[in-house]
């Protein structure tokens, strides 16, 4: 039986499916056997969500998946409570209501300022499912220094209060990377090491970590923090019928390697899967100096 996975894109729990298409394999077999074998190996190593075909999946047993599922279940429980609390006799309900003049609904704030989950009281640490790590890792003095340094970002505190901002392209990797960047001063070196260890653990759920590159390569860590943004951008392009083609935008400087330069501004068709395949190949593992992003255009 295939290992169950959790999809962070659509929230489903299912057995993964292989990337690519068996039709392509059959076509390759017709022309040359060896490329077909290579393609099948690639398909076997690259899994997708069976529901939405997103590559943003993780083992169901992983801590990140369990935290996400708990948040979903808690949200459903809260909805059930609200529903059951309102199931009273309709006639009794209206008898209890005072007669009031009808009022226009209040003007709502922009969507991005809504609280994501009103039950969250532990700030961004709770929102990203890091309460256990936070409580077990830091002593009271370190927590105080860390929370004082973090302050308030977009109305959100690090480890207290509700989350009031919708983090559209931020996941636990981006959060820990940004937190680590705030701690580079020597006076926070003890806290920096602890955050860095957790960031490495979370990044290791995405792909195998090269410890030497982690400690010494300038853009190695940031590669992981950008992956949700890249995956979300790809999914948005595929869902938007306006764009026909996609391309990779490369940051061209002294740290950029030839692999990224070779793909810069190349066009890939979206509907036939060319962009998907190029994306999987380019972001299979961290490339030195890679800060590439993907965007769409009309061909």
XYZ file of C-alpha atoms in Angstrom:
299
model
C 0.000 0.000 0.000
C 1.370 3.437 -0.972
C 2.441 5.738 1.842
C -0.199 8.344 2.649
C 0.808 11.973 2.167
C -0.611 15.359 3.146
C -0.936 18.119 0.542
C -0.292 21.627 1.875
C -1.866 23.088 -1.284
C -5.378 21.593 -1.075
C -5.299 20.075 2.433
C -6.146 16.540 1.294
C -4.742 13.268 2.634
C -4.225 10.675 -0.049
C -1.827 8.253 -1.672
C 0.551 10.182 -3.943
C 0.675 9.756 -7.672
C 3.750 9.817 -9.866
C 4.745 12.957 -11.726
C 4.635 13.140 -15.508
C 2.621 10.852 -17.764
C 2.717 7.172 -18.751
C 1.870 8.310 -22.269
C 5.229 10.089 -22.480
C 6.914 6.892 -21.277
C 5.220 4.866 -24.026
C 6.247 7.418 -26.635
C 9.851 7.286 -25.407
C 9.832 3.459 -25.443
C 8.714 3.593 -29.058
C 11.766 5.665 -30.041
C 14.423 4.680 -27.505
C 14.314 2.398 -24.473
C 17.038 4.038 -22.327
C 15.457 7.545 -22.162
C 12.176 5.881 -21.190
C 13.889 4.140 -18.258
C 15.430 7.443 -17.111
C 12.050 9.160 -17.390
C 10.350 6.415 -15.357
C 13.027 6.707 -12.643
C 12.381 10.456 -12.541
C 8.637 9.845 -12.284
C 9.196 7.411 -9.445
C 11.220 9.931 -7.467
C 8.802 12.823 -8.008
C 5.374 12.464 -6.437
C 2.286 14.649 -6.734
C -0.946 15.111 -4.824
C -3.553 12.801 -6.329
C -6.270 15.405 -5.747
C -4.736 18.632 -7.104
C -1.450 17.428 -8.723
C 0.606 19.813 -6.568
C 4.217 18.854 -5.708
C 3.840 20.418 -2.242
C 3.245 17.119 -0.410
C 4.803 15.656 2.721
C 4.622 12.293 4.525
C 1.458 12.000 6.604
C 3.561 11.031 9.620
C 5.741 14.163 9.448
C 5.337 16.759 12.236
C 4.451 19.477 9.727
C 1.622 17.379 8.256
C 0.288 16.450 11.682
C 0.250 20.098 12.766
C -1.608 21.149 9.610
C -4.183 18.368 10.061
C -4.697 19.355 13.707
C -5.389 22.933 12.623
C -7.924 21.697 10.070
C -9.653 19.462 12.630
C -9.764 22.245 15.204
C -11.305 24.594 12.640
C -13.970 21.981 11.806
C -14.723 21.435 15.497
C -15.225 25.151 15.997
C -17.588 25.276 13.021
C -19.565 22.318 14.424
C -19.880 24.066 17.791
C -21.220 27.181 16.126
C -23.699 25.133 14.076
C -24.968 23.085 17.051
C -25.314 26.208 19.178
C -27.640 27.776 16.646
C -30.019 24.809 16.271
C -32.852 26.131 18.417
C -36.548 26.314 17.586
C -37.092 29.086 15.064
C -40.270 30.426 16.642
C -38.646 30.581 20.114
C -35.700 32.362 18.620
C -37.769 35.124 17.081
C -39.836 35.526 20.264
C -36.643 36.280 22.168
C -35.430 38.890 19.733
C -36.141 42.587 20.431
C -37.652 44.573 17.626
C -34.936 46.612 16.017
C -34.642 48.712 12.929
C -32.780 47.012 10.077
C -29.221 48.226 9.658
C -26.849 48.073 6.764
C -23.981 45.574 7.249
C -20.764 47.203 8.480
C -18.049 47.891 5.963
C -15.577 45.022 6.171
C -11.788 45.493 6.222
C -9.644 44.177 3.368
C -9.386 40.379 3.222
C -5.686 40.309 4.023
C -6.305 41.842 7.469
C -8.690 39.116 8.681
C -7.489 36.966 11.551
C -6.625 33.580 10.050
C -7.684 31.634 13.099
C -9.363 33.418 16.009
C -8.480 30.516 18.313
C -4.755 31.211 18.013
C -3.398 32.904 21.123
C 0.269 31.949 20.795
C 1.240 34.261 17.943
C 3.234 33.141 14.933
C 4.930 30.350 16.866
C 1.536 28.666 17.333
C 0.378 29.528 13.809
C 3.353 27.682 12.298
C 2.981 24.715 14.657
C 6.184 25.350 16.608
C 4.816 25.561 20.178
C 6.403 22.302 21.362
C 9.812 23.212 19.955
C 9.641 26.755 21.317
C 8.725 25.724 24.858
C 11.240 22.873 25.039
C 14.183 24.679 23.403
C 14.410 28.129 24.962
C 14.657 29.159 28.591
C 12.677 32.126 29.935
C 15.552 34.571 29.464
C 16.049 33.531 25.834
C 12.315 33.763 25.126
C 12.237 37.277 26.546
C 15.188 38.411 24.390
C 13.757 36.744 21.311
C 10.265 38.215 21.698
C 11.676 41.652 22.497
C 13.825 41.561 19.351
C 10.956 40.338 17.149
C 8.506 42.930 18.432
C 5.363 43.183 16.298
C 5.307 42.462 12.561
C 2.144 43.382 10.619
C 0.192 43.351 13.882
C 1.498 39.916 14.914
C 3.640 39.014 17.893
C 6.086 36.135 17.968
C 4.621 33.969 20.731
C 1.460 35.633 22.021
C -1.856 36.946 20.748
C -3.855 36.137 17.596
C -2.542 36.146 14.041
C -4.053 39.127 12.240
C -2.305 38.990 8.896
C -2.826 36.549 6.066
C 0.585 35.092 5.147
C -0.202 34.115 1.581
C 3.242 32.853 0.553
C 4.841 32.182 3.925
C 5.371 28.731 5.401
C 7.401 27.505 8.354
C 10.610 27.556 6.268
C 10.219 31.210 5.290
C 9.278 32.095 8.869
C 12.316 30.390 10.417
C 14.653 31.807 7.770
C 13.414 35.357 8.409
C 13.650 34.806 12.167
C 17.207 33.532 11.799
C 18.173 36.584 9.742
C 17.101 38.810 12.657
C 19.462 36.926 14.980
C 22.766 37.359 13.153
C 24.143 39.796 15.732
C 26.771 38.199 17.971
C 24.746 38.903 21.129
C 22.045 36.526 19.871
C 24.465 33.751 18.839
C 23.077 31.260 21.392
C 19.513 31.737 20.119
C 20.648 31.808 16.474
C 22.117 28.299 16.763
C 18.889 26.900 18.197
C 16.735 28.484 15.476
C 19.201 27.323 12.818
C 18.965 23.723 14.048
C 15.175 23.764 13.778
C 15.308 25.413 10.358
C 17.632 22.646 9.163
C 15.211 19.997 10.477
C 12.256 21.596 8.658
C 14.292 22.055 5.448
C 15.352 18.404 5.637
C 11.720 17.396 5.132
C 11.946 18.961 1.665
C 15.192 17.337 0.505
C 18.455 15.986 1.915
C 20.626 18.669 3.521
C 24.290 19.133 2.617
C 25.755 20.273 5.953
C 28.854 21.794 4.380
C 26.780 23.888 1.973
C 24.363 24.775 4.784
C 27.171 26.286 6.858
C 29.185 27.929 4.091
C 27.193 28.627 0.916
C 25.667 32.108 0.717
C 22.236 31.346 -0.803
C 21.814 27.697 0.170
C 19.464 28.365 3.117
C 17.373 30.942 1.265
C 16.699 28.391 -1.506
C 14.461 26.434 0.909
C 12.673 29.535 2.173
C 11.630 30.477 -1.380
C 10.144 27.113 -2.368
C 6.562 27.738 -1.192
C 6.537 31.056 -3.034
C 7.754 29.275 -6.190
C 5.262 26.402 -5.885
C 2.366 28.799 -5.246
C 3.392 30.874 -8.277
C 3.447 27.762 -10.471
C 0.026 26.605 -9.258
C -1.450 30.064 -9.827
C -0.135 30.107 -13.409
C -1.688 26.718 -14.124
C -5.036 27.767 -12.644
C -5.151 31.094 -14.516
C -6.314 30.653 -18.100
C -4.887 34.034 -19.082
C -1.263 32.877 -19.278
C -0.138 30.476 -21.990
C 3.582 30.328 -21.222
C 5.886 30.567 -18.241
C 9.531 31.440 -17.728
C 12.200 31.521 -15.047
C 13.570 34.862 -13.901
C 17.170 34.658 -12.717
C 19.079 36.950 -10.379
C 22.262 37.481 -12.402
C 25.265 38.372 -10.252
C 28.632 36.954 -9.212
C 26.950 34.168 -7.210
C 24.785 32.901 -10.088
C 25.905 29.644 -11.718
C 25.614 28.540 -15.329
C 22.684 26.199 -14.627
C 20.476 29.167 -13.776
C 21.821 31.331 -16.597
C 21.008 28.586 -19.132
C 17.319 28.642 -18.210
C 16.971 32.426 -17.900
C 14.062 33.875 -19.953
C 13.400 30.545 -21.694
C 9.718 30.068 -22.499
C 7.782 26.921 -21.546
C 4.211 26.041 -22.510
C 1.868 25.651 -19.542
C -0.969 23.531 -20.922
C 1.201 20.713 -22.295
C 3.161 20.384 -19.049
C 6.467 21.838 -20.303
C 6.600 24.377 -17.479
C 5.804 21.688 -14.886
C 8.638 19.485 -16.127
C 11.127 22.366 -16.287
C 10.113 23.414 -12.760
C 10.609 19.912 -11.349
C 13.983 19.557 -13.019
C 15.310 22.970 -12.001
C 14.108 22.849 -8.387
C 14.766 19.145 -7.749
C 17.555 20.116 -5.341
C 19.331 23.352 -4.335
C 21.501 24.877 -7.081
C 24.398 27.051 -5.954
C 23.445 30.736 -6.028
C 19.885 29.988 -7.230
C 17.269 32.636 -6.448
C 15.149 31.893 -9.522
C 11.425 32.593 -9.608
C 8.745 31.675 -12.145
C 6.201 33.923 -13.849
C 3.750 33.752 -16.742
C 3.104 35.602 -19.965
C 0.947 35.311 -23.064
C 2.810 33.746 -25.969
